[in-house]
Short mmCIF file of C-alpha atoms in Angstrom, two decimals:
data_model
loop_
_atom_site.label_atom_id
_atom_site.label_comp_id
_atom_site.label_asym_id
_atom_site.label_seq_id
_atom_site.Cartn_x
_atom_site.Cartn_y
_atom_site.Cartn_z
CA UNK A 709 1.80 -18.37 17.03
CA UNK A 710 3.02 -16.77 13.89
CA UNK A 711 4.95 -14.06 15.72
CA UNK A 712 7.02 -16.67 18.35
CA UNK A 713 8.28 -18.76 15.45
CA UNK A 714 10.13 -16.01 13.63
CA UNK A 715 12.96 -15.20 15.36
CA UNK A 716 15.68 -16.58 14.04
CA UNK A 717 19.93 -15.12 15.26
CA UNK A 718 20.59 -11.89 15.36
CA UNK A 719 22.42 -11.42 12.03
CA UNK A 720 23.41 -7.81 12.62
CA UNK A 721 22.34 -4.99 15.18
CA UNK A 722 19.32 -3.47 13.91
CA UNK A 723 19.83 -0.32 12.33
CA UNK A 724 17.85 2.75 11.45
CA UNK A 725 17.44 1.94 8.22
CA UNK A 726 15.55 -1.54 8.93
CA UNK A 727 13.08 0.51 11.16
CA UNK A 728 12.34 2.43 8.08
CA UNK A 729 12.21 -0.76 6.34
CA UNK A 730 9.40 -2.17 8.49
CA UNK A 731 7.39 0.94 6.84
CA UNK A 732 7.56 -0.52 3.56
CA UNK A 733 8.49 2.85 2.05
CA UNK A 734 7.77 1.23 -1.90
CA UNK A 735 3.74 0.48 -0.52
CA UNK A 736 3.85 4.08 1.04
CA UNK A 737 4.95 6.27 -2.27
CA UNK A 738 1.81 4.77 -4.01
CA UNK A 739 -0.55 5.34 -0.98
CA UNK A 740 0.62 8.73 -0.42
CA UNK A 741 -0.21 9.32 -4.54
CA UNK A 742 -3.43 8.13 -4.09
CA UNK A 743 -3.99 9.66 -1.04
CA UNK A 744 -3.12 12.77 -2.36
CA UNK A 745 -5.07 12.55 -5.71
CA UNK A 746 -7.76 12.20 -3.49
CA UNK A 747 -7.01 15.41 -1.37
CA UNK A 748 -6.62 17.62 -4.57
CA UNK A 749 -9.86 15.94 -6.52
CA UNK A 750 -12.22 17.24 -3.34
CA UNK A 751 -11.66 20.13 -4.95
CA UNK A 752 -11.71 22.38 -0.98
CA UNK A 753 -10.55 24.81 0.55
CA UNK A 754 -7.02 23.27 2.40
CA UNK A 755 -4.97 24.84 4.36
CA UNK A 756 -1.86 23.92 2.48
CA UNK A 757 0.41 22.90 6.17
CA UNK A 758 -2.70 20.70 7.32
CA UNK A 759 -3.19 18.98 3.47
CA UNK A 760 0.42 17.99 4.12
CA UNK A 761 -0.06 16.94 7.77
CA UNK A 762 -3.08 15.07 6.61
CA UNK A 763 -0.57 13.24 3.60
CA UNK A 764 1.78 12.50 6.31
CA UNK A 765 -0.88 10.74 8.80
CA UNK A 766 -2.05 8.91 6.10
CA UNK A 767 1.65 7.65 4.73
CA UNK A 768 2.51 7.24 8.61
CA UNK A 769 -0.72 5.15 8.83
CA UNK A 770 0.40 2.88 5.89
CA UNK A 771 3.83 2.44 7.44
CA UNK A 772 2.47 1.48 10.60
CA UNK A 773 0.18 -1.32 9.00
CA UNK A 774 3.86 -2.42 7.43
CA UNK A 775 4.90 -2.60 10.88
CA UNK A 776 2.45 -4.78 12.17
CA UNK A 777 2.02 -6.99 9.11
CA UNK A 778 6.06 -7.57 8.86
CA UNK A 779 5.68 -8.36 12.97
CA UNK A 780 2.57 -11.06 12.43
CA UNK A 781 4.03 -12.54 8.72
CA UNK A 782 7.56 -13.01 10.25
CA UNK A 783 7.20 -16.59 10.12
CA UNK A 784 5.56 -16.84 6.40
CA UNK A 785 8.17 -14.26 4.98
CA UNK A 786 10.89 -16.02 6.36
CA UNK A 787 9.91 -18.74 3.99
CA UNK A 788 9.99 -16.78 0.81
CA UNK A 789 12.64 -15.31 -1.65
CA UNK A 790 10.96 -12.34 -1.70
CA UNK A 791 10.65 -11.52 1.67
CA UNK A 792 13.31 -13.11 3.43
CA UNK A 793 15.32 -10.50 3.90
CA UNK A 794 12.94 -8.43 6.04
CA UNK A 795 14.52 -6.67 9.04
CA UNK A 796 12.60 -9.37 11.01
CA UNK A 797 12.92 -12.53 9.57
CA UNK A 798 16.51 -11.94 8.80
CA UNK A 799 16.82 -11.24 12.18
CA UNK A 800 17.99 -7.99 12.62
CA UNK A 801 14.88 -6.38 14.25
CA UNK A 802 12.89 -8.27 17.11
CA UNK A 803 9.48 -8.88 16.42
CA UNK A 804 8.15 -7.11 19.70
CA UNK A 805 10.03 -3.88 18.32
CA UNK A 806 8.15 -4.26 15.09
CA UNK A 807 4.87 -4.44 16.73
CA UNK A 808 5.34 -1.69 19.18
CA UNK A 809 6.42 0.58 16.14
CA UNK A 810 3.53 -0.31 14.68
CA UNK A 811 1.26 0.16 17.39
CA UNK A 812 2.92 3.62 18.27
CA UNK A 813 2.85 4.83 14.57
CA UNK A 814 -0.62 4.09 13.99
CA UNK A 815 -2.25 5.75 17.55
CA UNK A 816 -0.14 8.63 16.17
CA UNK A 817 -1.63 9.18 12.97
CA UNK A 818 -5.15 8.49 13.95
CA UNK A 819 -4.77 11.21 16.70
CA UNK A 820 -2.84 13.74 14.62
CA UNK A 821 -5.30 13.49 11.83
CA UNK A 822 -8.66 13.74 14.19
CA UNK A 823 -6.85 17.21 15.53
CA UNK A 824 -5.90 18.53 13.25
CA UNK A 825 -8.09 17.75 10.13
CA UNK A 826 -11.14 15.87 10.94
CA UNK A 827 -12.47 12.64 13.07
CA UNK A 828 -14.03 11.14 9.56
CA UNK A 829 -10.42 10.77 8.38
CA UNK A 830 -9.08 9.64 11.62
CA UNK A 831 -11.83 7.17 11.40
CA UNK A 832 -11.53 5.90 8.21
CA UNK A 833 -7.52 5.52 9.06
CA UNK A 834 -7.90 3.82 12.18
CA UNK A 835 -10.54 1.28 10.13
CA UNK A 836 -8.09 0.99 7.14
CA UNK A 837 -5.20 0.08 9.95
CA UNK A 838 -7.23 -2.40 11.26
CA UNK A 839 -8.33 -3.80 8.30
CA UNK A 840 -5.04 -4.57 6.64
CA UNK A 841 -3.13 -5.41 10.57
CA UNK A 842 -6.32 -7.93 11.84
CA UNK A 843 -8.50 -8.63 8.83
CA UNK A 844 -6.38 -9.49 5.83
CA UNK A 845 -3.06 -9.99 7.93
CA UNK A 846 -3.95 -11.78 11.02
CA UNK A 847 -7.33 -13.47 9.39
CA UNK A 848 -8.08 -13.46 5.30
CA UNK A 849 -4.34 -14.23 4.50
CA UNK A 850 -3.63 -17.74 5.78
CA UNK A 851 -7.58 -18.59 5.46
CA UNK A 852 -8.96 -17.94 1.84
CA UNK A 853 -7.57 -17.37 -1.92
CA UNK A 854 -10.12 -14.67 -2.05
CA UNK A 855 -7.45 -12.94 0.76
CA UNK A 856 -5.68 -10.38 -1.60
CA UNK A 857 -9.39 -9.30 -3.11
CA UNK A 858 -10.96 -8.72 0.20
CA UNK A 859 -7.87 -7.29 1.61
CA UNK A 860 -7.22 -4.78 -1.10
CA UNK A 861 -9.77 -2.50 0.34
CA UNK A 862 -7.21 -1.15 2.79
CA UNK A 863 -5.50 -0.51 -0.29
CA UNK A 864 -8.04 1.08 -1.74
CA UNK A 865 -9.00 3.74 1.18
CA UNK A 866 -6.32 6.32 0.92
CA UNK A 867 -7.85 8.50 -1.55
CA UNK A 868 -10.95 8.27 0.20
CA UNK A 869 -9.47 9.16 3.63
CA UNK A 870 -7.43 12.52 1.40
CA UNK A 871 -10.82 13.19 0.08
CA UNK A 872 -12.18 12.87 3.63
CA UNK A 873 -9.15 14.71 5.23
CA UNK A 874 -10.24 17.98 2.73
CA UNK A 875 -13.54 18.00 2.76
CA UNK A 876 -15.23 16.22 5.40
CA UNK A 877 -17.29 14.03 3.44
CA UNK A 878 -16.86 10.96 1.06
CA UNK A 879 -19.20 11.73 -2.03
CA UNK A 880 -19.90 9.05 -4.83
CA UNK A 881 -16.74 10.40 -6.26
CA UNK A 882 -13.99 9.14 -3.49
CA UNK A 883 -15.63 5.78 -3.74
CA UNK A 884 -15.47 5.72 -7.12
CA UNK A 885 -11.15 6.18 -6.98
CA UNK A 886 -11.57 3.35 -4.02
CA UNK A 887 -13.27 0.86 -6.59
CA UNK A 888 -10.85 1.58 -9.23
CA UNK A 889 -8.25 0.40 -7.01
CA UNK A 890 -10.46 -2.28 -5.45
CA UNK A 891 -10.56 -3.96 -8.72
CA UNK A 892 -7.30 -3.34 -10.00
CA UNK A 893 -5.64 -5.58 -7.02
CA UNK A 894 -6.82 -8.65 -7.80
CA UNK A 895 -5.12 -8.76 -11.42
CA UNK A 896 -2.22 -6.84 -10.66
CA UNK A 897 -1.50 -9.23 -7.47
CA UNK A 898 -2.37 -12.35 -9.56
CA UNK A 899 -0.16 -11.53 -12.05
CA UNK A 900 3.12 -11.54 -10.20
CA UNK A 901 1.30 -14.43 -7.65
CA UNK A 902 1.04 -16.52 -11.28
CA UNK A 903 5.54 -16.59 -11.21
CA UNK A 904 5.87 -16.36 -7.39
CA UNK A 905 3.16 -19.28 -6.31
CA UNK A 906 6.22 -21.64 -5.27
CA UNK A 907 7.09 -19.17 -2.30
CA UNK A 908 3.24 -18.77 -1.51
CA UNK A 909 2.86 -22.64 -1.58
CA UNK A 910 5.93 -23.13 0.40
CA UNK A 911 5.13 -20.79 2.90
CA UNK A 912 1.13 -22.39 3.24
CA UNK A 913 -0.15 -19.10 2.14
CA UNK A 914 -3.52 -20.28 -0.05
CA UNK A 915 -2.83 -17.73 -2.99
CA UNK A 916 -4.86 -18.03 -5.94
CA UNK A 917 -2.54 -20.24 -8.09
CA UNK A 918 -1.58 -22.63 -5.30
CA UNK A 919 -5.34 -23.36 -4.50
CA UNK A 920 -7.32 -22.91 -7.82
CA UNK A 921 -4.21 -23.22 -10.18
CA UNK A 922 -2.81 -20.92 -12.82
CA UNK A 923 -5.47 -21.22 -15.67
CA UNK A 924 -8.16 -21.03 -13.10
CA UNK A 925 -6.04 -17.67 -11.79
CA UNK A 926 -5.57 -16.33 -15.33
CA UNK A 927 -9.33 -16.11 -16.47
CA UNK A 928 -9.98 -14.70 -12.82
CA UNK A 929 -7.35 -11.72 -14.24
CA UNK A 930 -9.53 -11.57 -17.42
CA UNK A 931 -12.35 -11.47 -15.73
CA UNK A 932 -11.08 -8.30 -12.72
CA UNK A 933 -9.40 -6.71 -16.10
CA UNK A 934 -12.54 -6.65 -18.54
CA UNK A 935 -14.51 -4.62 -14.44
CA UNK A 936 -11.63 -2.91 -14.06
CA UNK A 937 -10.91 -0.94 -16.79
CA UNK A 938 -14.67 0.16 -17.91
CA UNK A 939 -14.29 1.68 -14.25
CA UNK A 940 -11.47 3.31 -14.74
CA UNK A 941 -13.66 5.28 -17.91
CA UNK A 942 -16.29 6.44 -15.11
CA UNK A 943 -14.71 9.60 -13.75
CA UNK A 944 -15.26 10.94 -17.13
CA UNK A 945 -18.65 10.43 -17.06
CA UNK A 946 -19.11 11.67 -13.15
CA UNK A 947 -17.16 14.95 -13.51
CA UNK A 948 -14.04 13.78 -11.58
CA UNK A 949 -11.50 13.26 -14.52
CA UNK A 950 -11.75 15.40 -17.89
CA UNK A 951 -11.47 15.07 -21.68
CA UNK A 952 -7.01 14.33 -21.11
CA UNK A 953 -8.22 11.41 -18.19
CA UNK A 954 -10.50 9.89 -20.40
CA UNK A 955 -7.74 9.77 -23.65
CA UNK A 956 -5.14 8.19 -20.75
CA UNK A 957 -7.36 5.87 -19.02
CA UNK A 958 -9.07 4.35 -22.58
CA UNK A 959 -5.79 3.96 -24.29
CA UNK A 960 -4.02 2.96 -20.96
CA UNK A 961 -7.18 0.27 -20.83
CA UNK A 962 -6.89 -1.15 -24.43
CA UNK A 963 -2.83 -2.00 -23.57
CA UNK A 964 -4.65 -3.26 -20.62
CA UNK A 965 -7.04 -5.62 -21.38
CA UNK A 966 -4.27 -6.84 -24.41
CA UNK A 967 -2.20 -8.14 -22.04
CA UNK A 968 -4.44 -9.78 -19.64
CA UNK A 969 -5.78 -11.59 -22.43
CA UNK A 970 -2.44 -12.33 -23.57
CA UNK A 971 -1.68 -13.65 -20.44
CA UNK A 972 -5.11 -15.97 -19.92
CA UNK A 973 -4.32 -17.82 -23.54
CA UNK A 974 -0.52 -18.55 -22.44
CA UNK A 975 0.66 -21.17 -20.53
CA UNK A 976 2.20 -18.88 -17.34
CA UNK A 977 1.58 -20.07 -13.72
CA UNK A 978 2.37 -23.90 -14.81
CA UNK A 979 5.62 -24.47 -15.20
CA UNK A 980 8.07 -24.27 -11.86
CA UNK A 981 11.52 -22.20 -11.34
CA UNK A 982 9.46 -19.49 -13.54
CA UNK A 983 12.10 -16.16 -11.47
CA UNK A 984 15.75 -16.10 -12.86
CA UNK A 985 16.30 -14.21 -9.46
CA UNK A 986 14.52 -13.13 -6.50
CA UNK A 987 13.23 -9.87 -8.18
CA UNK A 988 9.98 -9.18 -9.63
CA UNK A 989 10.90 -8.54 -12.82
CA UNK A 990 13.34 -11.06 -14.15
CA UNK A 991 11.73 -13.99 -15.23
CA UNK A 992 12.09 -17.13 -18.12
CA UNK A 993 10.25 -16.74 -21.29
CA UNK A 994 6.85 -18.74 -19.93
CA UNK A 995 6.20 -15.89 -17.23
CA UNK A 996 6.66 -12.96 -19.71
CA UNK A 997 2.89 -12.25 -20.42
CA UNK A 998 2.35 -12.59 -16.35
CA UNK A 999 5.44 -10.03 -15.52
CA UNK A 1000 4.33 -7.84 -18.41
CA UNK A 1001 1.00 -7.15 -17.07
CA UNK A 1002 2.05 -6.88 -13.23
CA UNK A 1003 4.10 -4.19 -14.64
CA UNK A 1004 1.60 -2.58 -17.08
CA UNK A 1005 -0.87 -2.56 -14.17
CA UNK A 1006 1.35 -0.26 -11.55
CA UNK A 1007 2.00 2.14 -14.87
CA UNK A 1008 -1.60 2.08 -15.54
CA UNK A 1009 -2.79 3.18 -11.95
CA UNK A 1010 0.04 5.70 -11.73
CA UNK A 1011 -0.85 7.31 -15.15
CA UNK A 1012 -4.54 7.80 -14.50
CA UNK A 1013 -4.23 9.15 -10.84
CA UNK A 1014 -1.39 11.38 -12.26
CA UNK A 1015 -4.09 12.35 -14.90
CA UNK A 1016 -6.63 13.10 -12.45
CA UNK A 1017 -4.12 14.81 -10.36
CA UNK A 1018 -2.41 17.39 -13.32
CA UNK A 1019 -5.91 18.03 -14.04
CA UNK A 1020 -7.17 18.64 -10.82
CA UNK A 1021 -4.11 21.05 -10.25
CA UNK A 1022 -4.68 22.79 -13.35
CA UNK A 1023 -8.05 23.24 -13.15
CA UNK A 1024 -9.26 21.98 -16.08
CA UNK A 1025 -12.77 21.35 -17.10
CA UNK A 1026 -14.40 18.52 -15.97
CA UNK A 1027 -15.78 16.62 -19.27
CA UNK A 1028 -19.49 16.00 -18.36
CA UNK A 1029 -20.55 14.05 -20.22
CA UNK A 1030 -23.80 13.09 -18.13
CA UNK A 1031 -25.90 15.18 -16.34
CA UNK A 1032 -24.99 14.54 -12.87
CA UNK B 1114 29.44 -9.92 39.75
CA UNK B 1115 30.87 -9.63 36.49
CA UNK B 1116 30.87 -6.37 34.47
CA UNK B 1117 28.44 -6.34 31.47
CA UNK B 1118 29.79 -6.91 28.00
CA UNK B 1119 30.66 -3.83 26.01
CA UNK B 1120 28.94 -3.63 22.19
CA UNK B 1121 30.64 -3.89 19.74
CA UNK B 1122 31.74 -1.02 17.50
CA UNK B 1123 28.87 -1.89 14.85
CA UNK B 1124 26.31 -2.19 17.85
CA UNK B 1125 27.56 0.82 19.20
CA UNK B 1126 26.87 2.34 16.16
CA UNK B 1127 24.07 1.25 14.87
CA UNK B 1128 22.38 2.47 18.51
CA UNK B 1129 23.98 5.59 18.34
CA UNK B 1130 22.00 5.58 14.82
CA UNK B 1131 18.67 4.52 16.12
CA UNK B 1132 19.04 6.89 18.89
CA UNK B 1133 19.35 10.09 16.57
CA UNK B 1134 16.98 9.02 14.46
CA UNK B 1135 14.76 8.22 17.51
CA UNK B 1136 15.20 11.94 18.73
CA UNK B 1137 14.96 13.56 15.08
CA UNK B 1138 11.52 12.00 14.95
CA UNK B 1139 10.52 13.66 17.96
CA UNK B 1140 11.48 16.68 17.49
CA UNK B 1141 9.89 17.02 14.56
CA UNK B 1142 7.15 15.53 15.94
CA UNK B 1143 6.97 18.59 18.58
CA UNK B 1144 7.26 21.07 16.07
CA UNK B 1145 4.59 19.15 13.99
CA UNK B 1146 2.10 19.78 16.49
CA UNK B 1147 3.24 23.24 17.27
CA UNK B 1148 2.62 24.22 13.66
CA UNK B 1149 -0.52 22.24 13.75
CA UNK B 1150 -1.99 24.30 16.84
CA UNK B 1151 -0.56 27.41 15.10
CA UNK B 1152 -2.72 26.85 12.10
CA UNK B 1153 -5.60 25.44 13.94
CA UNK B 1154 -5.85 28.63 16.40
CA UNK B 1155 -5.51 31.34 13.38
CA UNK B 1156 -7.87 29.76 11.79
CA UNK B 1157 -10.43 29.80 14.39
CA UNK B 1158 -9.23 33.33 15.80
CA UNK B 1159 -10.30 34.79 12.08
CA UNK B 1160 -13.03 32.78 12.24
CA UNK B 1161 -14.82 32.65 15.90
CA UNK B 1162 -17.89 30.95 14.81
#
């Protein structure tokens, strides 16, 4: 079992701190954006205590699925540079600890949010919980290179479960904010799997580059890149996102798409030792076009949800450019 | 039988730690929910159906 393998000695007493760790409070800040670009674009009446409640299940949610992943993965991220030094493989939390957080946090949230918002986006909590903890953790991780595709849906839910929390339904809209992060994963994930592949293959994880290899991986990224940023244009032709989204998410796409085809005609993925150290961003010369686009891709996402967002809050006219 | 061993000052702190935080969390917690049912009952108090 994944979970019995990982305890290794007891470096140091576990601290608060770690339990906040096993939240995964980096993965949280960008759900609780999205999550709240969501809330704001349904556009109803919220009471402003229960929009924040709702926020708060939903972050809580994402920290519990932390939890549980860092509890069932404690054996593969003991194996990696970039995850070694998790409060459970490094030995400072137990795993049981780790899964009863997780198991706590997440009954929690669902309840909270059912009672005091809605049951849609209690439901759609509990499924994105159980997604990320059984599907992708437990199942589509350690069994397929198509894991990190699949699995991004849980990814992708929050702004449909703040769109849920407001309003009570999901329109075309919400889905619409869960594709555009559907198909952002796979190329933003690739890209920094391209320069960390060693620790996947080390640790038996069958990423994309350690089972199809890195030119195989790179024209993938083209291929998610050249979907993913025509769908970013859509909420400008839906209502959602106005005449300021559409000038951010077109010229955000063009930088896009330049470096993911930058990136699929050079040579990154192929070469070993690719990480001068066991960040994310400081890599040799042969990675650069992979780093640069991992790190384009995060600004990208943030700028047009911050788009929607300011416009949203501002109330500016949606730019219709289609009848609806 | 032998008297348990005493933690050490970093143990001892770290659970005194993990034991505020622990009771922090639920007190906000409680007054989550009491703001929550606050909120809830106005709102269906104003409006009954």
């Amino acid at each position: 079992m994944a979970m019995a393998t990982a305890q290794t000695s007891t470096a140091a007493p576990a601290r608060w701190q770690d339990f906040v760790q096993l939240l995964k409070p980096r993965v949280m800040s960008l759900v609780v954006f999205t999550a709240l670009t969501g809330l704001i674009c349904a556009g109803a009446p919220v009471n402003p205590i229960l929009g924040a409640v709702a926020i708060l299940c939903i972050a809580v949610g994402a920290g519990a699925s932390g939890a549980l992943n860092m509890w069932y993965d404690a054996d593969i991220d003991a194996k990696m540079r970039r995850t070694r030094g998790r409060p459970v493989p490094a030995g400072r939390v137990q795993g049981a600890d780790a899964l009863a957080l997780g198991v706590v946090l997440s009954l929690f949230s669902v309840m909270l949010m059912g009672m005091a918002l809605n049951w849609l986006a209690a439901g759609l909590l509990a499924f994105t919980i159980l997604f990320y903890a059984v599907v992708y953790t437990m199942w589509l991780k350690r069994s397929t290179a198509q894991n990190i595709v699949i699995g991004g849906l849980a990814g992708a839910l929050p702004p449909v479960i703040g769109w849920a929390a407001a309003s009570g339904t999901t329109p075309l809209n919400a889905w619409l904010l869960c594709a555009i992060i559907f198909f952002w994963t796979p190329p933003h994930f690739w890209a920094l799997s391209l320069y960390t592949s060693e620790d996947y293959a080390k640790a038996g994880v069958p990423m994309m580059p350690v089972v199809a290899g890195a030119a195989s991986t790179r024209r993938q990224i083209l291929i998610y890149s050249l979907l993913v940023v025509p769908l970013c244009l859509a909420p400008a032709f839906t209502g959602l996102g106005g005449a300021a989204y559409l000038a951010v998410a077109a010229a955000g796409g063009l930088v896009f798409l330049l470096l993911a085809v930058r990136l699929y005609r050079s040579h990154a993925g192929e070469t070993a030792g690719e990480r001068n150290t066991d960040g994310l961003y400081d890599v040799r010369a042969g990675a650069k076009d992979a780093r640069n686009l991992f790190a384009f891709s995060i600004l990208y996402l943030a700028l047009i949800f911050a788009t929607l967002l300011a416009e949203h809050l501002m109330s500016a006219t949606p730019l219709e450019l289609l009848p609806r | 039988m032998s008297d348990p061993k005493p933690f050490s000052d970093a143990e001892a702190k770290a659970r005194r730690g993990r034991n505020i935080a622990l009771a922090l969390g639920l007190v906000l917690f409680v007054l989550l929910i009491f703001v929550v049912t606050l909120v809830r009952l106005g709102a269906n108090a104003a409006h009954p159906n």
